[in-house]
GROMACS .gro file of C-alpha atoms in nm:
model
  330
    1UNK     CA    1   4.290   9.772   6.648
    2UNK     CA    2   4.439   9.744   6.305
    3UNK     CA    3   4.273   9.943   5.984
    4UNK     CA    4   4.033   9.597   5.842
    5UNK     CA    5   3.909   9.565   6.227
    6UNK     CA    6   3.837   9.932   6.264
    7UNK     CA    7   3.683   9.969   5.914
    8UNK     CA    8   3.420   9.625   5.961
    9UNK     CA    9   3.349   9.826   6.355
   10UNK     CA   10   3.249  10.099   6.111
   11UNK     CA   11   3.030   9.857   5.927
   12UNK     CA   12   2.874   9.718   6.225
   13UNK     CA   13   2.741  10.078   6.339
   14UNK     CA   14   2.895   9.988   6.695
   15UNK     CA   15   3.054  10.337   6.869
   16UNK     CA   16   3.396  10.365   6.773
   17UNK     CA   17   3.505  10.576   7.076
   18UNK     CA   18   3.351  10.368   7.349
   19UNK     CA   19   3.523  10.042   7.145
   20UNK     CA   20   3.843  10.153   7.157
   21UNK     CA   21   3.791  10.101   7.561
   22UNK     CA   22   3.700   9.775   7.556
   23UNK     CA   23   3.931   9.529   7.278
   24UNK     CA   24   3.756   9.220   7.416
   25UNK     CA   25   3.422   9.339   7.238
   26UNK     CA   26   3.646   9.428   6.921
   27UNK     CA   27   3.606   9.053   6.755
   28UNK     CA   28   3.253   9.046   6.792
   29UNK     CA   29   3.163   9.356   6.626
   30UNK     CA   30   3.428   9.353   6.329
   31UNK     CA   31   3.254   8.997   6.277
   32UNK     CA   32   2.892   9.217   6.282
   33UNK     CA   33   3.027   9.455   6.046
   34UNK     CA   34   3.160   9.187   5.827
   35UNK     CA   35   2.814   8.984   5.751
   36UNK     CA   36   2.641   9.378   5.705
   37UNK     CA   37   2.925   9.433   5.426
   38UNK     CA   38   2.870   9.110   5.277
   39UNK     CA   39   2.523   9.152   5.289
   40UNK     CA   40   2.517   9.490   5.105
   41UNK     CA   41   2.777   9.391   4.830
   42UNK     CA   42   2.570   9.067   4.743
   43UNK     CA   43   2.260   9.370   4.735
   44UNK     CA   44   2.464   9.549   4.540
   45UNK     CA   45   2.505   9.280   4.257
   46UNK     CA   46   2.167   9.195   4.326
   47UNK     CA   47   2.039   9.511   4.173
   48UNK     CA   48   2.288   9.539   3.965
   49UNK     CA   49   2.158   9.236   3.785
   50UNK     CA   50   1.747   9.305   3.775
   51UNK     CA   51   1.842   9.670   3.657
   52UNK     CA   52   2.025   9.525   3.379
   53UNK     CA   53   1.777   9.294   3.281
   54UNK     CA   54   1.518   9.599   3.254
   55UNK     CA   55   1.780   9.873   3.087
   56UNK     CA   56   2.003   9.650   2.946
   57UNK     CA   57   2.293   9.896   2.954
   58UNK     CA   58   2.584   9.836   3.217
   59UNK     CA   59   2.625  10.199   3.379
   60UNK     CA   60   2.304  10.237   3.468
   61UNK     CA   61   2.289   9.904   3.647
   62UNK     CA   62   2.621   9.954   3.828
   63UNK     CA   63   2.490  10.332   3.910
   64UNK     CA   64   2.157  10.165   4.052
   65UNK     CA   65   2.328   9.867   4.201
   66UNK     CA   66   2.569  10.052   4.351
   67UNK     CA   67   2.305  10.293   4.529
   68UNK     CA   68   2.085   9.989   4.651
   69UNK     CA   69   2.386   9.850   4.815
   70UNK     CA   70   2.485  10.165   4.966
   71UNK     CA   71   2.088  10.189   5.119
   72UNK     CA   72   2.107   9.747   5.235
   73UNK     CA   73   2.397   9.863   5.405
   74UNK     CA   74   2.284  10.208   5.621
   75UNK     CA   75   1.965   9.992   5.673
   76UNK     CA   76   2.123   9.676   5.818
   77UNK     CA   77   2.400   9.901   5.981
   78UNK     CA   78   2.106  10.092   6.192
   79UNK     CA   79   1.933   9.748   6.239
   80UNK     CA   80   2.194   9.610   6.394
   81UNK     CA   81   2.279   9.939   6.613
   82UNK     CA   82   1.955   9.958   6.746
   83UNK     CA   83   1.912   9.700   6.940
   84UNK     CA   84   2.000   9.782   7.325
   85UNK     CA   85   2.132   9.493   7.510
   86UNK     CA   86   2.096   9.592   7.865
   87UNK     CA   87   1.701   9.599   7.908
   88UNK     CA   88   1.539   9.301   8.018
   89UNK     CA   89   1.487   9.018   7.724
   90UNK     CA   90   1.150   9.027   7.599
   91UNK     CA   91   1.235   9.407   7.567
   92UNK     CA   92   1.510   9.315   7.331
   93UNK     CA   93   1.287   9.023   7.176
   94UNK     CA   94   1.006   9.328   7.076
   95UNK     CA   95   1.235   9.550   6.967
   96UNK     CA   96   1.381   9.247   6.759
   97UNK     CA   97   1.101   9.129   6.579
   98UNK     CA   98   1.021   9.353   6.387
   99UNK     CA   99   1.413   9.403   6.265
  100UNK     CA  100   1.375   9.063   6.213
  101UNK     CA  101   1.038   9.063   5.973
  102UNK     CA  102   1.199   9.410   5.779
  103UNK     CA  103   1.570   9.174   5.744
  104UNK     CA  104   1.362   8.822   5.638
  105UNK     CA  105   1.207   9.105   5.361
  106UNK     CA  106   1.520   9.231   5.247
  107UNK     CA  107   1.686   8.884   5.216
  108UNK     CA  108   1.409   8.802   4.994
  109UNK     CA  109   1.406   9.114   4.768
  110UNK     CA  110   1.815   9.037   4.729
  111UNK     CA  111   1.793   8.671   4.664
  112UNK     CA  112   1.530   8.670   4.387
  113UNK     CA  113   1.741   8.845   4.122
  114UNK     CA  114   2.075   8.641   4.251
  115UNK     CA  115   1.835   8.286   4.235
  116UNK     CA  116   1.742   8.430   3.833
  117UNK     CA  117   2.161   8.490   3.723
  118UNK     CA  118   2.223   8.129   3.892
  119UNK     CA  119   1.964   7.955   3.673
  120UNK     CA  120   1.965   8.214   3.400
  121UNK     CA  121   2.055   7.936   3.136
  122UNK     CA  122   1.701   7.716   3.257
  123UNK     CA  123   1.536   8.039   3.292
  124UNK     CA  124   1.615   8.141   2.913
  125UNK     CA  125   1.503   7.830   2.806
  126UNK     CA  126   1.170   7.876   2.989
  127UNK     CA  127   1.137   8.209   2.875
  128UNK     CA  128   1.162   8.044   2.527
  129UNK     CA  129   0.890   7.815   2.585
  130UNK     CA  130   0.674   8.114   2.732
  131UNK     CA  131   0.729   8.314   2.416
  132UNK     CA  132   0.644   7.982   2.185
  133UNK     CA  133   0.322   7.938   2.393
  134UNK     CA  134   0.233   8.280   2.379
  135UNK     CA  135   0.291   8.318   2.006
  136UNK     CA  136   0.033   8.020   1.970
  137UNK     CA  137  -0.211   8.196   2.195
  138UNK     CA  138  -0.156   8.515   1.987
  139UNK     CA  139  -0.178   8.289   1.660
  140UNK     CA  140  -0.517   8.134   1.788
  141UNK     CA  141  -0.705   8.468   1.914
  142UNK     CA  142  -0.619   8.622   1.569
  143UNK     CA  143  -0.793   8.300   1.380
  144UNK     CA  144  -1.093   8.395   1.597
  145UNK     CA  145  -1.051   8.756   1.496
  146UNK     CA  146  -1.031   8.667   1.130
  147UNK     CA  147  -1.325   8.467   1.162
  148UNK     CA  148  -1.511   8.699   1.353
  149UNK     CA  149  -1.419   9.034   1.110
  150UNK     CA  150  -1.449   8.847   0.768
  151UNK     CA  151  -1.728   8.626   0.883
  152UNK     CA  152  -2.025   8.835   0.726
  153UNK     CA  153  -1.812   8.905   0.386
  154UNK     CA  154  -1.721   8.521   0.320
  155UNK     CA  155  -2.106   8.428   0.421
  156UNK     CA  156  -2.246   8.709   0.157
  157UNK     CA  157  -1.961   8.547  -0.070
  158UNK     CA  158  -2.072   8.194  -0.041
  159UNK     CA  159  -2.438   8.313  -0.106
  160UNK     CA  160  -2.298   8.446  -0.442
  161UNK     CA  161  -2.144   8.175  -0.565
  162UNK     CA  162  -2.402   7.925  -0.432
  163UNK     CA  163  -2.630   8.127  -0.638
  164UNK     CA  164  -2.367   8.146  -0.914
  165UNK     CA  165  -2.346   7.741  -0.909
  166UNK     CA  166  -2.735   7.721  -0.914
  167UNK     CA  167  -2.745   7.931  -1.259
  168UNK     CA  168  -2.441   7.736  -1.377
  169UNK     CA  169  -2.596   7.386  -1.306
  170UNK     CA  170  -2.928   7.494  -1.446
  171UNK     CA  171  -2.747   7.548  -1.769
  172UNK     CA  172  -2.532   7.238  -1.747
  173UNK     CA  173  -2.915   7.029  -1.764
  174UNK     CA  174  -3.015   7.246  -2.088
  175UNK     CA  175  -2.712   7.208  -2.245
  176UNK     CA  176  -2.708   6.759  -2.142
  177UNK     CA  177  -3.069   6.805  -2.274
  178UNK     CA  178  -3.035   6.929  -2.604
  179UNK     CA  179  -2.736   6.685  -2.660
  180UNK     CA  180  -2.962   6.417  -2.568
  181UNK     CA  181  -3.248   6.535  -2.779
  182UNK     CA  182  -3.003   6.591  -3.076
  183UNK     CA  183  -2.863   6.244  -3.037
  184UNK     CA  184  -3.217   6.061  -3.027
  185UNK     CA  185  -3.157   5.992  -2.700
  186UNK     CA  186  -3.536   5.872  -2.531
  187UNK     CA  187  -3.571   6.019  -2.167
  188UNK     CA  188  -3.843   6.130  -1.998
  189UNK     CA  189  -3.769   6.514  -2.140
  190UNK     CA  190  -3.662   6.435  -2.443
  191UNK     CA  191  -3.856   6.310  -2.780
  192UNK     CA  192  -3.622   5.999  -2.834
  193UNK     CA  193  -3.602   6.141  -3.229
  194UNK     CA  194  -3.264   6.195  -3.337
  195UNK     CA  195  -3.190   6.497  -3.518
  196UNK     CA  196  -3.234   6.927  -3.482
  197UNK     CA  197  -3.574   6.859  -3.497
  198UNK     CA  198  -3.866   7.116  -3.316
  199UNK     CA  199  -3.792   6.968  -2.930
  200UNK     CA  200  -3.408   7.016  -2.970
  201UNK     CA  201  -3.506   7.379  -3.117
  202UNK     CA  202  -3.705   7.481  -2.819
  203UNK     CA  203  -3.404   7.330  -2.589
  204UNK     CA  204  -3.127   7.503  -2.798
  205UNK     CA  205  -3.298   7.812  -2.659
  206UNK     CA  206  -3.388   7.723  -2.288
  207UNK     CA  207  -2.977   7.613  -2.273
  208UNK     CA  208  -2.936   7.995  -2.466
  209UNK     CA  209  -3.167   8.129  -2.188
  210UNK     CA  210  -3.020   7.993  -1.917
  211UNK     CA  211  -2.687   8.116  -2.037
  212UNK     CA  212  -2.795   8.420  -2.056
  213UNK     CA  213  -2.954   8.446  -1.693
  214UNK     CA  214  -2.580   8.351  -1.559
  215UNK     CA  215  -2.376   8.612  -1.701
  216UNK     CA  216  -2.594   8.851  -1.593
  217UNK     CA  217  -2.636   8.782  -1.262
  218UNK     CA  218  -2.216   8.729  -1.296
  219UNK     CA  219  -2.197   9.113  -1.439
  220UNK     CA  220  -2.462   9.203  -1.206
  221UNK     CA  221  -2.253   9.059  -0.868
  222UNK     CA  222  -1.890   9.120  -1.018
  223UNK     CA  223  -1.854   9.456  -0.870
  224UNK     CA  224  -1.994   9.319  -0.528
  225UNK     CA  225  -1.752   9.016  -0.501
  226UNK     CA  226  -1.467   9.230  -0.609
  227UNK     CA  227  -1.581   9.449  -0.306
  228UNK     CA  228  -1.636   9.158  -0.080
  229UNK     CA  229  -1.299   9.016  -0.167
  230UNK     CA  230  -1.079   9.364  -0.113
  231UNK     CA  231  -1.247   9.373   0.257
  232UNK     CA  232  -1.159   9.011   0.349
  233UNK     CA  233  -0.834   9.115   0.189
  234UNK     CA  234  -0.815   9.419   0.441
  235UNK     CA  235  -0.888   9.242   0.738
  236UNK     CA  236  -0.595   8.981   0.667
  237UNK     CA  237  -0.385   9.238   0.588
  238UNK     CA  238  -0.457   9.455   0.904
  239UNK     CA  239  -0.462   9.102   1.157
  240UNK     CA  240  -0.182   9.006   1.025
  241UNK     CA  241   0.038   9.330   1.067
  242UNK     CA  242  -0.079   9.314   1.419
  243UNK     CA  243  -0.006   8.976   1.460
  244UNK     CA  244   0.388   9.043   1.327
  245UNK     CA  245   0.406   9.396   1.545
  246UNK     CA  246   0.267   9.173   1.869
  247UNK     CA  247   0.526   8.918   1.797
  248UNK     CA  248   0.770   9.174   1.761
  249UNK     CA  249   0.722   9.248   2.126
  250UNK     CA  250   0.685   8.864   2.235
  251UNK     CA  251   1.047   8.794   2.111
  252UNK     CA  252   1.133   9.093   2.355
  253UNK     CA  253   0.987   8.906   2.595
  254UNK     CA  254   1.246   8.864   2.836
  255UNK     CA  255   1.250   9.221   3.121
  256UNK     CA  256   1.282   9.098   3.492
  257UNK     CA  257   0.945   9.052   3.539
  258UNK     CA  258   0.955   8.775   3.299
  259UNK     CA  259   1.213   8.621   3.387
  260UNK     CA  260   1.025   8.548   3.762
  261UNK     CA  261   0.768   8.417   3.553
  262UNK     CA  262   0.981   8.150   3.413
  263UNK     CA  263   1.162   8.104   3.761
  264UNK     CA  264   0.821   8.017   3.911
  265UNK     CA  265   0.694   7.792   3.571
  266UNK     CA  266   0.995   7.630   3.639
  267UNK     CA  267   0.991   7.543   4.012
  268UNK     CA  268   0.669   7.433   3.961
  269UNK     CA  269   0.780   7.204   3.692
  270UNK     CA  270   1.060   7.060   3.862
  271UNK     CA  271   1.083   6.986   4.242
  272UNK     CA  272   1.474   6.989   4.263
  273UNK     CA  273   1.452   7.359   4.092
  274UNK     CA  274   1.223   7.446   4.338
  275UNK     CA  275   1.447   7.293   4.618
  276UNK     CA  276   1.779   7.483   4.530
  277UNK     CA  277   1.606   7.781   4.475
  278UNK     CA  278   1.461   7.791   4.856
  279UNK     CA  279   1.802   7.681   4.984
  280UNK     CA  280   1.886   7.997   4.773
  281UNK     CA  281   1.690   8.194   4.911
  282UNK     CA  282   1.721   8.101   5.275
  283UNK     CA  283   2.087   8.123   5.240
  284UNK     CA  284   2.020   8.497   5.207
  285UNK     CA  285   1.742   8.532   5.462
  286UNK     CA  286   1.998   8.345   5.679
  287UNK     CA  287   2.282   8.599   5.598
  288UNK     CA  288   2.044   8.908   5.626
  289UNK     CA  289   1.934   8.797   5.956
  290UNK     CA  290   2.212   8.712   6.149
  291UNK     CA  291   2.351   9.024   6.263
  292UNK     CA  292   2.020   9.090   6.438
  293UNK     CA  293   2.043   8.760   6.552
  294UNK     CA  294   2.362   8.738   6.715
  295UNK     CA  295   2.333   9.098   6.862
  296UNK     CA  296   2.013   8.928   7.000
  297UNK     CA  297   2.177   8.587   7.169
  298UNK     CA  298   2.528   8.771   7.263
  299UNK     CA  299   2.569   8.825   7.644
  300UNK     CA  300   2.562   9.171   7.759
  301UNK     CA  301   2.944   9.298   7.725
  302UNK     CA  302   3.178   9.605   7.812
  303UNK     CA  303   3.048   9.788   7.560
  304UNK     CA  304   2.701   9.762   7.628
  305UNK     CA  305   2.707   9.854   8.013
  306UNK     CA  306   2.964  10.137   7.875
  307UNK     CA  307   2.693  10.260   7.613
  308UNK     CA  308   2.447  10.292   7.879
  309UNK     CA  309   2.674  10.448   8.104
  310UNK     CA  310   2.725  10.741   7.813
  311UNK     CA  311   2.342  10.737   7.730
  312UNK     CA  312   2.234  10.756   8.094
  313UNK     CA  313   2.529  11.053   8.161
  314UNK     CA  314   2.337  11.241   7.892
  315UNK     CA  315   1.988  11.244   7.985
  316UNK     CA  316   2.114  11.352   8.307
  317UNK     CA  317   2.340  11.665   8.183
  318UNK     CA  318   2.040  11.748   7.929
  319UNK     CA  319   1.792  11.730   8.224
  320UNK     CA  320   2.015  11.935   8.426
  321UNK     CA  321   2.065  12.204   8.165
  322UNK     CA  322   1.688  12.183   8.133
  323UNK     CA  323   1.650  12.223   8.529
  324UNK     CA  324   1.911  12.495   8.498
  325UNK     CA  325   1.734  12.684   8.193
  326UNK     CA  326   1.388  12.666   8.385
  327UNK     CA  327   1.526  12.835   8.683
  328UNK     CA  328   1.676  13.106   8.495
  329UNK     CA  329   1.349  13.213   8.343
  330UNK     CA  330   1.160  13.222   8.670
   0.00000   0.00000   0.00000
C-alpha cells in the first residue's frame, strides 16, 4: 500500500487495520475515498464562492469554504462507512435511502453556487436587467407617491389660480369694453359714440374695479401659494432623496441571493440555460451519490466478512465482561 492509496483509504472511512489484511479490497476503497475528496474540494470552492459573493473579501471565503469542505467531507466519509454490507439487501437498501436523499441534498446545495461562477458573465447581465427593472418599478411607485402626497396642495393650487384667471379675465372684458366704448365701437354694451363720453366713464371705473378686486385677492392668497408651493417643494425633495438612497442599494444589488434570482429569470428565459444548468447540477448529484452507490452494488468482500468478524468478537467480549461483572456483584 503506497502513501496516495493509504491516504484516499483514509478518505473513504474504510478500517485501515483490517485493510491492510486484505490488498484485493485496497482498489476499491482508495477509488471510494477518491470521489469523497473530490466531492469535498468541489464543496469547498463551492462555498468559497457564495461566501464571497455575500462578504466580498477573500479570507473570509477561503476560511468558510475551507470549513464547509472539511464538514462535506466527515459527512460523506461517515455516509459511506455506514453502510454494512453483510445483512441481507433490503437491509442495506433502508439503510441506503436515506444516505441517498441527505447525498442528492448536498449535491444540490454544492452545485448551485458552482452552476452561478460558470454562468456568472449571463448572470451579471441578468442581474443588470433586474436592477433596470427594478429602478423603473421604484421610479413608478414614487410618481404615485408624489401624486398621492402633493395631490391636495396642487388641487388647492389650481383652485387659486382658477380663481386668479376668473378675476383676471373679468378685467380683460372691462378693459376690451372701455376700448370699444372709447373707439365708438356699437355692441350690445357699448353706446356706439366715440369719445370719453359718460358710458366709457362708468366703464373706466368697472375695468378700475375689477383691477382692484384681483390684486387683492393676489395679496390676499400670496402668502398661501407661497406656502402651498414650499410643501410640494418638500415632498419632491424628500421622494426624491429616497428615491436616490433606494437606488443606492439597487446598484448593490448583486449578494448570492440575487444572483439565484437571475439564474432562475434566466433558465426560464432560455431553455438551453436551463438544460446545462440541470446537467450541472446532476453532474454533482451524480458525484455526491456514488460512493453510497457503489458501496451499495459492490459484492460483499474480505473486508466486509472481516469487519463483521471484529464487530461480532466485540459484542461477545463486552457481553462477557458484562456476564463477568454481574456475577461479581451477586
Amino acid at each position: 500500500m503506497n502513501g496516495l492509496q493509504h491516504f484516499l483509504i483514509l478518505c473513504s472511512g474504510g478500517n485501515i487495520h483490517i485493510l491492510k489484511k486484505t490488498p484485493s479490497e485496497w482498489n476499491k476503497f482508495a477509488g471510494i475515498g477518491g470521489i469523497v475528496l473530490f466531492t469535498a474540494i468541489f464543496a469547498t470552492l463551492s462555498a468559497g464562492y457564495a461566501i464571497f459573493t455575500v462578504f466580498d473579501d477573500y479570507w473570509v471565503a477561503a476560511g468558510f469554504g475551507l470549513l464547509w469542505g472539511l464538514m462535506i467531507f466527515n459527512l460523506d466519509r461517515y455516509i459511506v462507512s455506514s453502510i454494512k454490507k453483510t445483512v441481507g439487501w433490503w437491509h442495506q437498501l433502508l439503510m441506503t435511502l436515506p444516505r441517498l436523499a441527505l447525498a442528492t441534498f448536498l449535491g444540490i446545495i454544492i452545485a448551485k453556487p458552482l452552476e452561478l461562477k460558470i454562468f456568472e458573465k449571463e448572470v451579471n447581465k441578468q442581474l443588470n436587467t433586474i436592477i433596470q427593472r427594478n429602478k423603473k418599478q421604484l421610479q413608478a411607485e414614487m410618481n404615485g407617491r408624489i401624486l398621492q402626497q402633493s395631490g391636495p396642495f396642487d388641487t388647492e393650487k389650481k383652485e387659486i389660480n382658477d380663481k386668479i384667471a376668473a378675476y383676471r379675465i373679468s378685467y380683460d372684458s372691462a378693459a376690451i369694453e372701455l376700448e370699444k366704448e372709447i373707439l365708438g365701437t356699437k355692441t350690445g354694451l357699448t353706446s356706439g359714440k366715440e369719445g370719453y363720453g359718460p358710458n366709457a366713464k362708468r366703464k373706466a371705473e368697472l375695468k378700475e374695479q375689477r383691477r382692484q378686486d384681483l390684486e387683492n385677492y393676489q395679496k390676499q392668497v400670496a402668502p398661501r401659494l407661497e406656502y402651498l408651493d414650499k410643501e410640494v417643494s418638500k415632498v419632491y425633495t424628500n421622494l426624491e432623496t429616497e428615491r436616490k438612497s433606494t437606488e443606492t442599494f439597487e446598484d448593490k444589488f448583486n449578494g448570492f441571493a440575487a444572483r439565484l434570482q437571475a439564474l432562475d429569470e434566466l433558465g426560464k428565459n432560455s431553455a438551453i440555460i436551463a438544460l446545462a444548468a440541470s446537467f450541472i447540477m446532476g453532474m454533482f448529484i451524480c458525484l455526491e451519490i456514488s460512493p453510497v452507490l457503489i458501496k451499495l452494488i459492490s459484492n460483499v468482500g474480505p473486508y466486509d466478512y472481516l469487519l463483521e468478524k471484529t464487530e461480532h468478537s466485540f459484542k461477545v467480549y463486552a457481553k462477557e465482561k458484562i456476564a463477568k461483572g454481574d456475577m461479581s456483584t451477586e
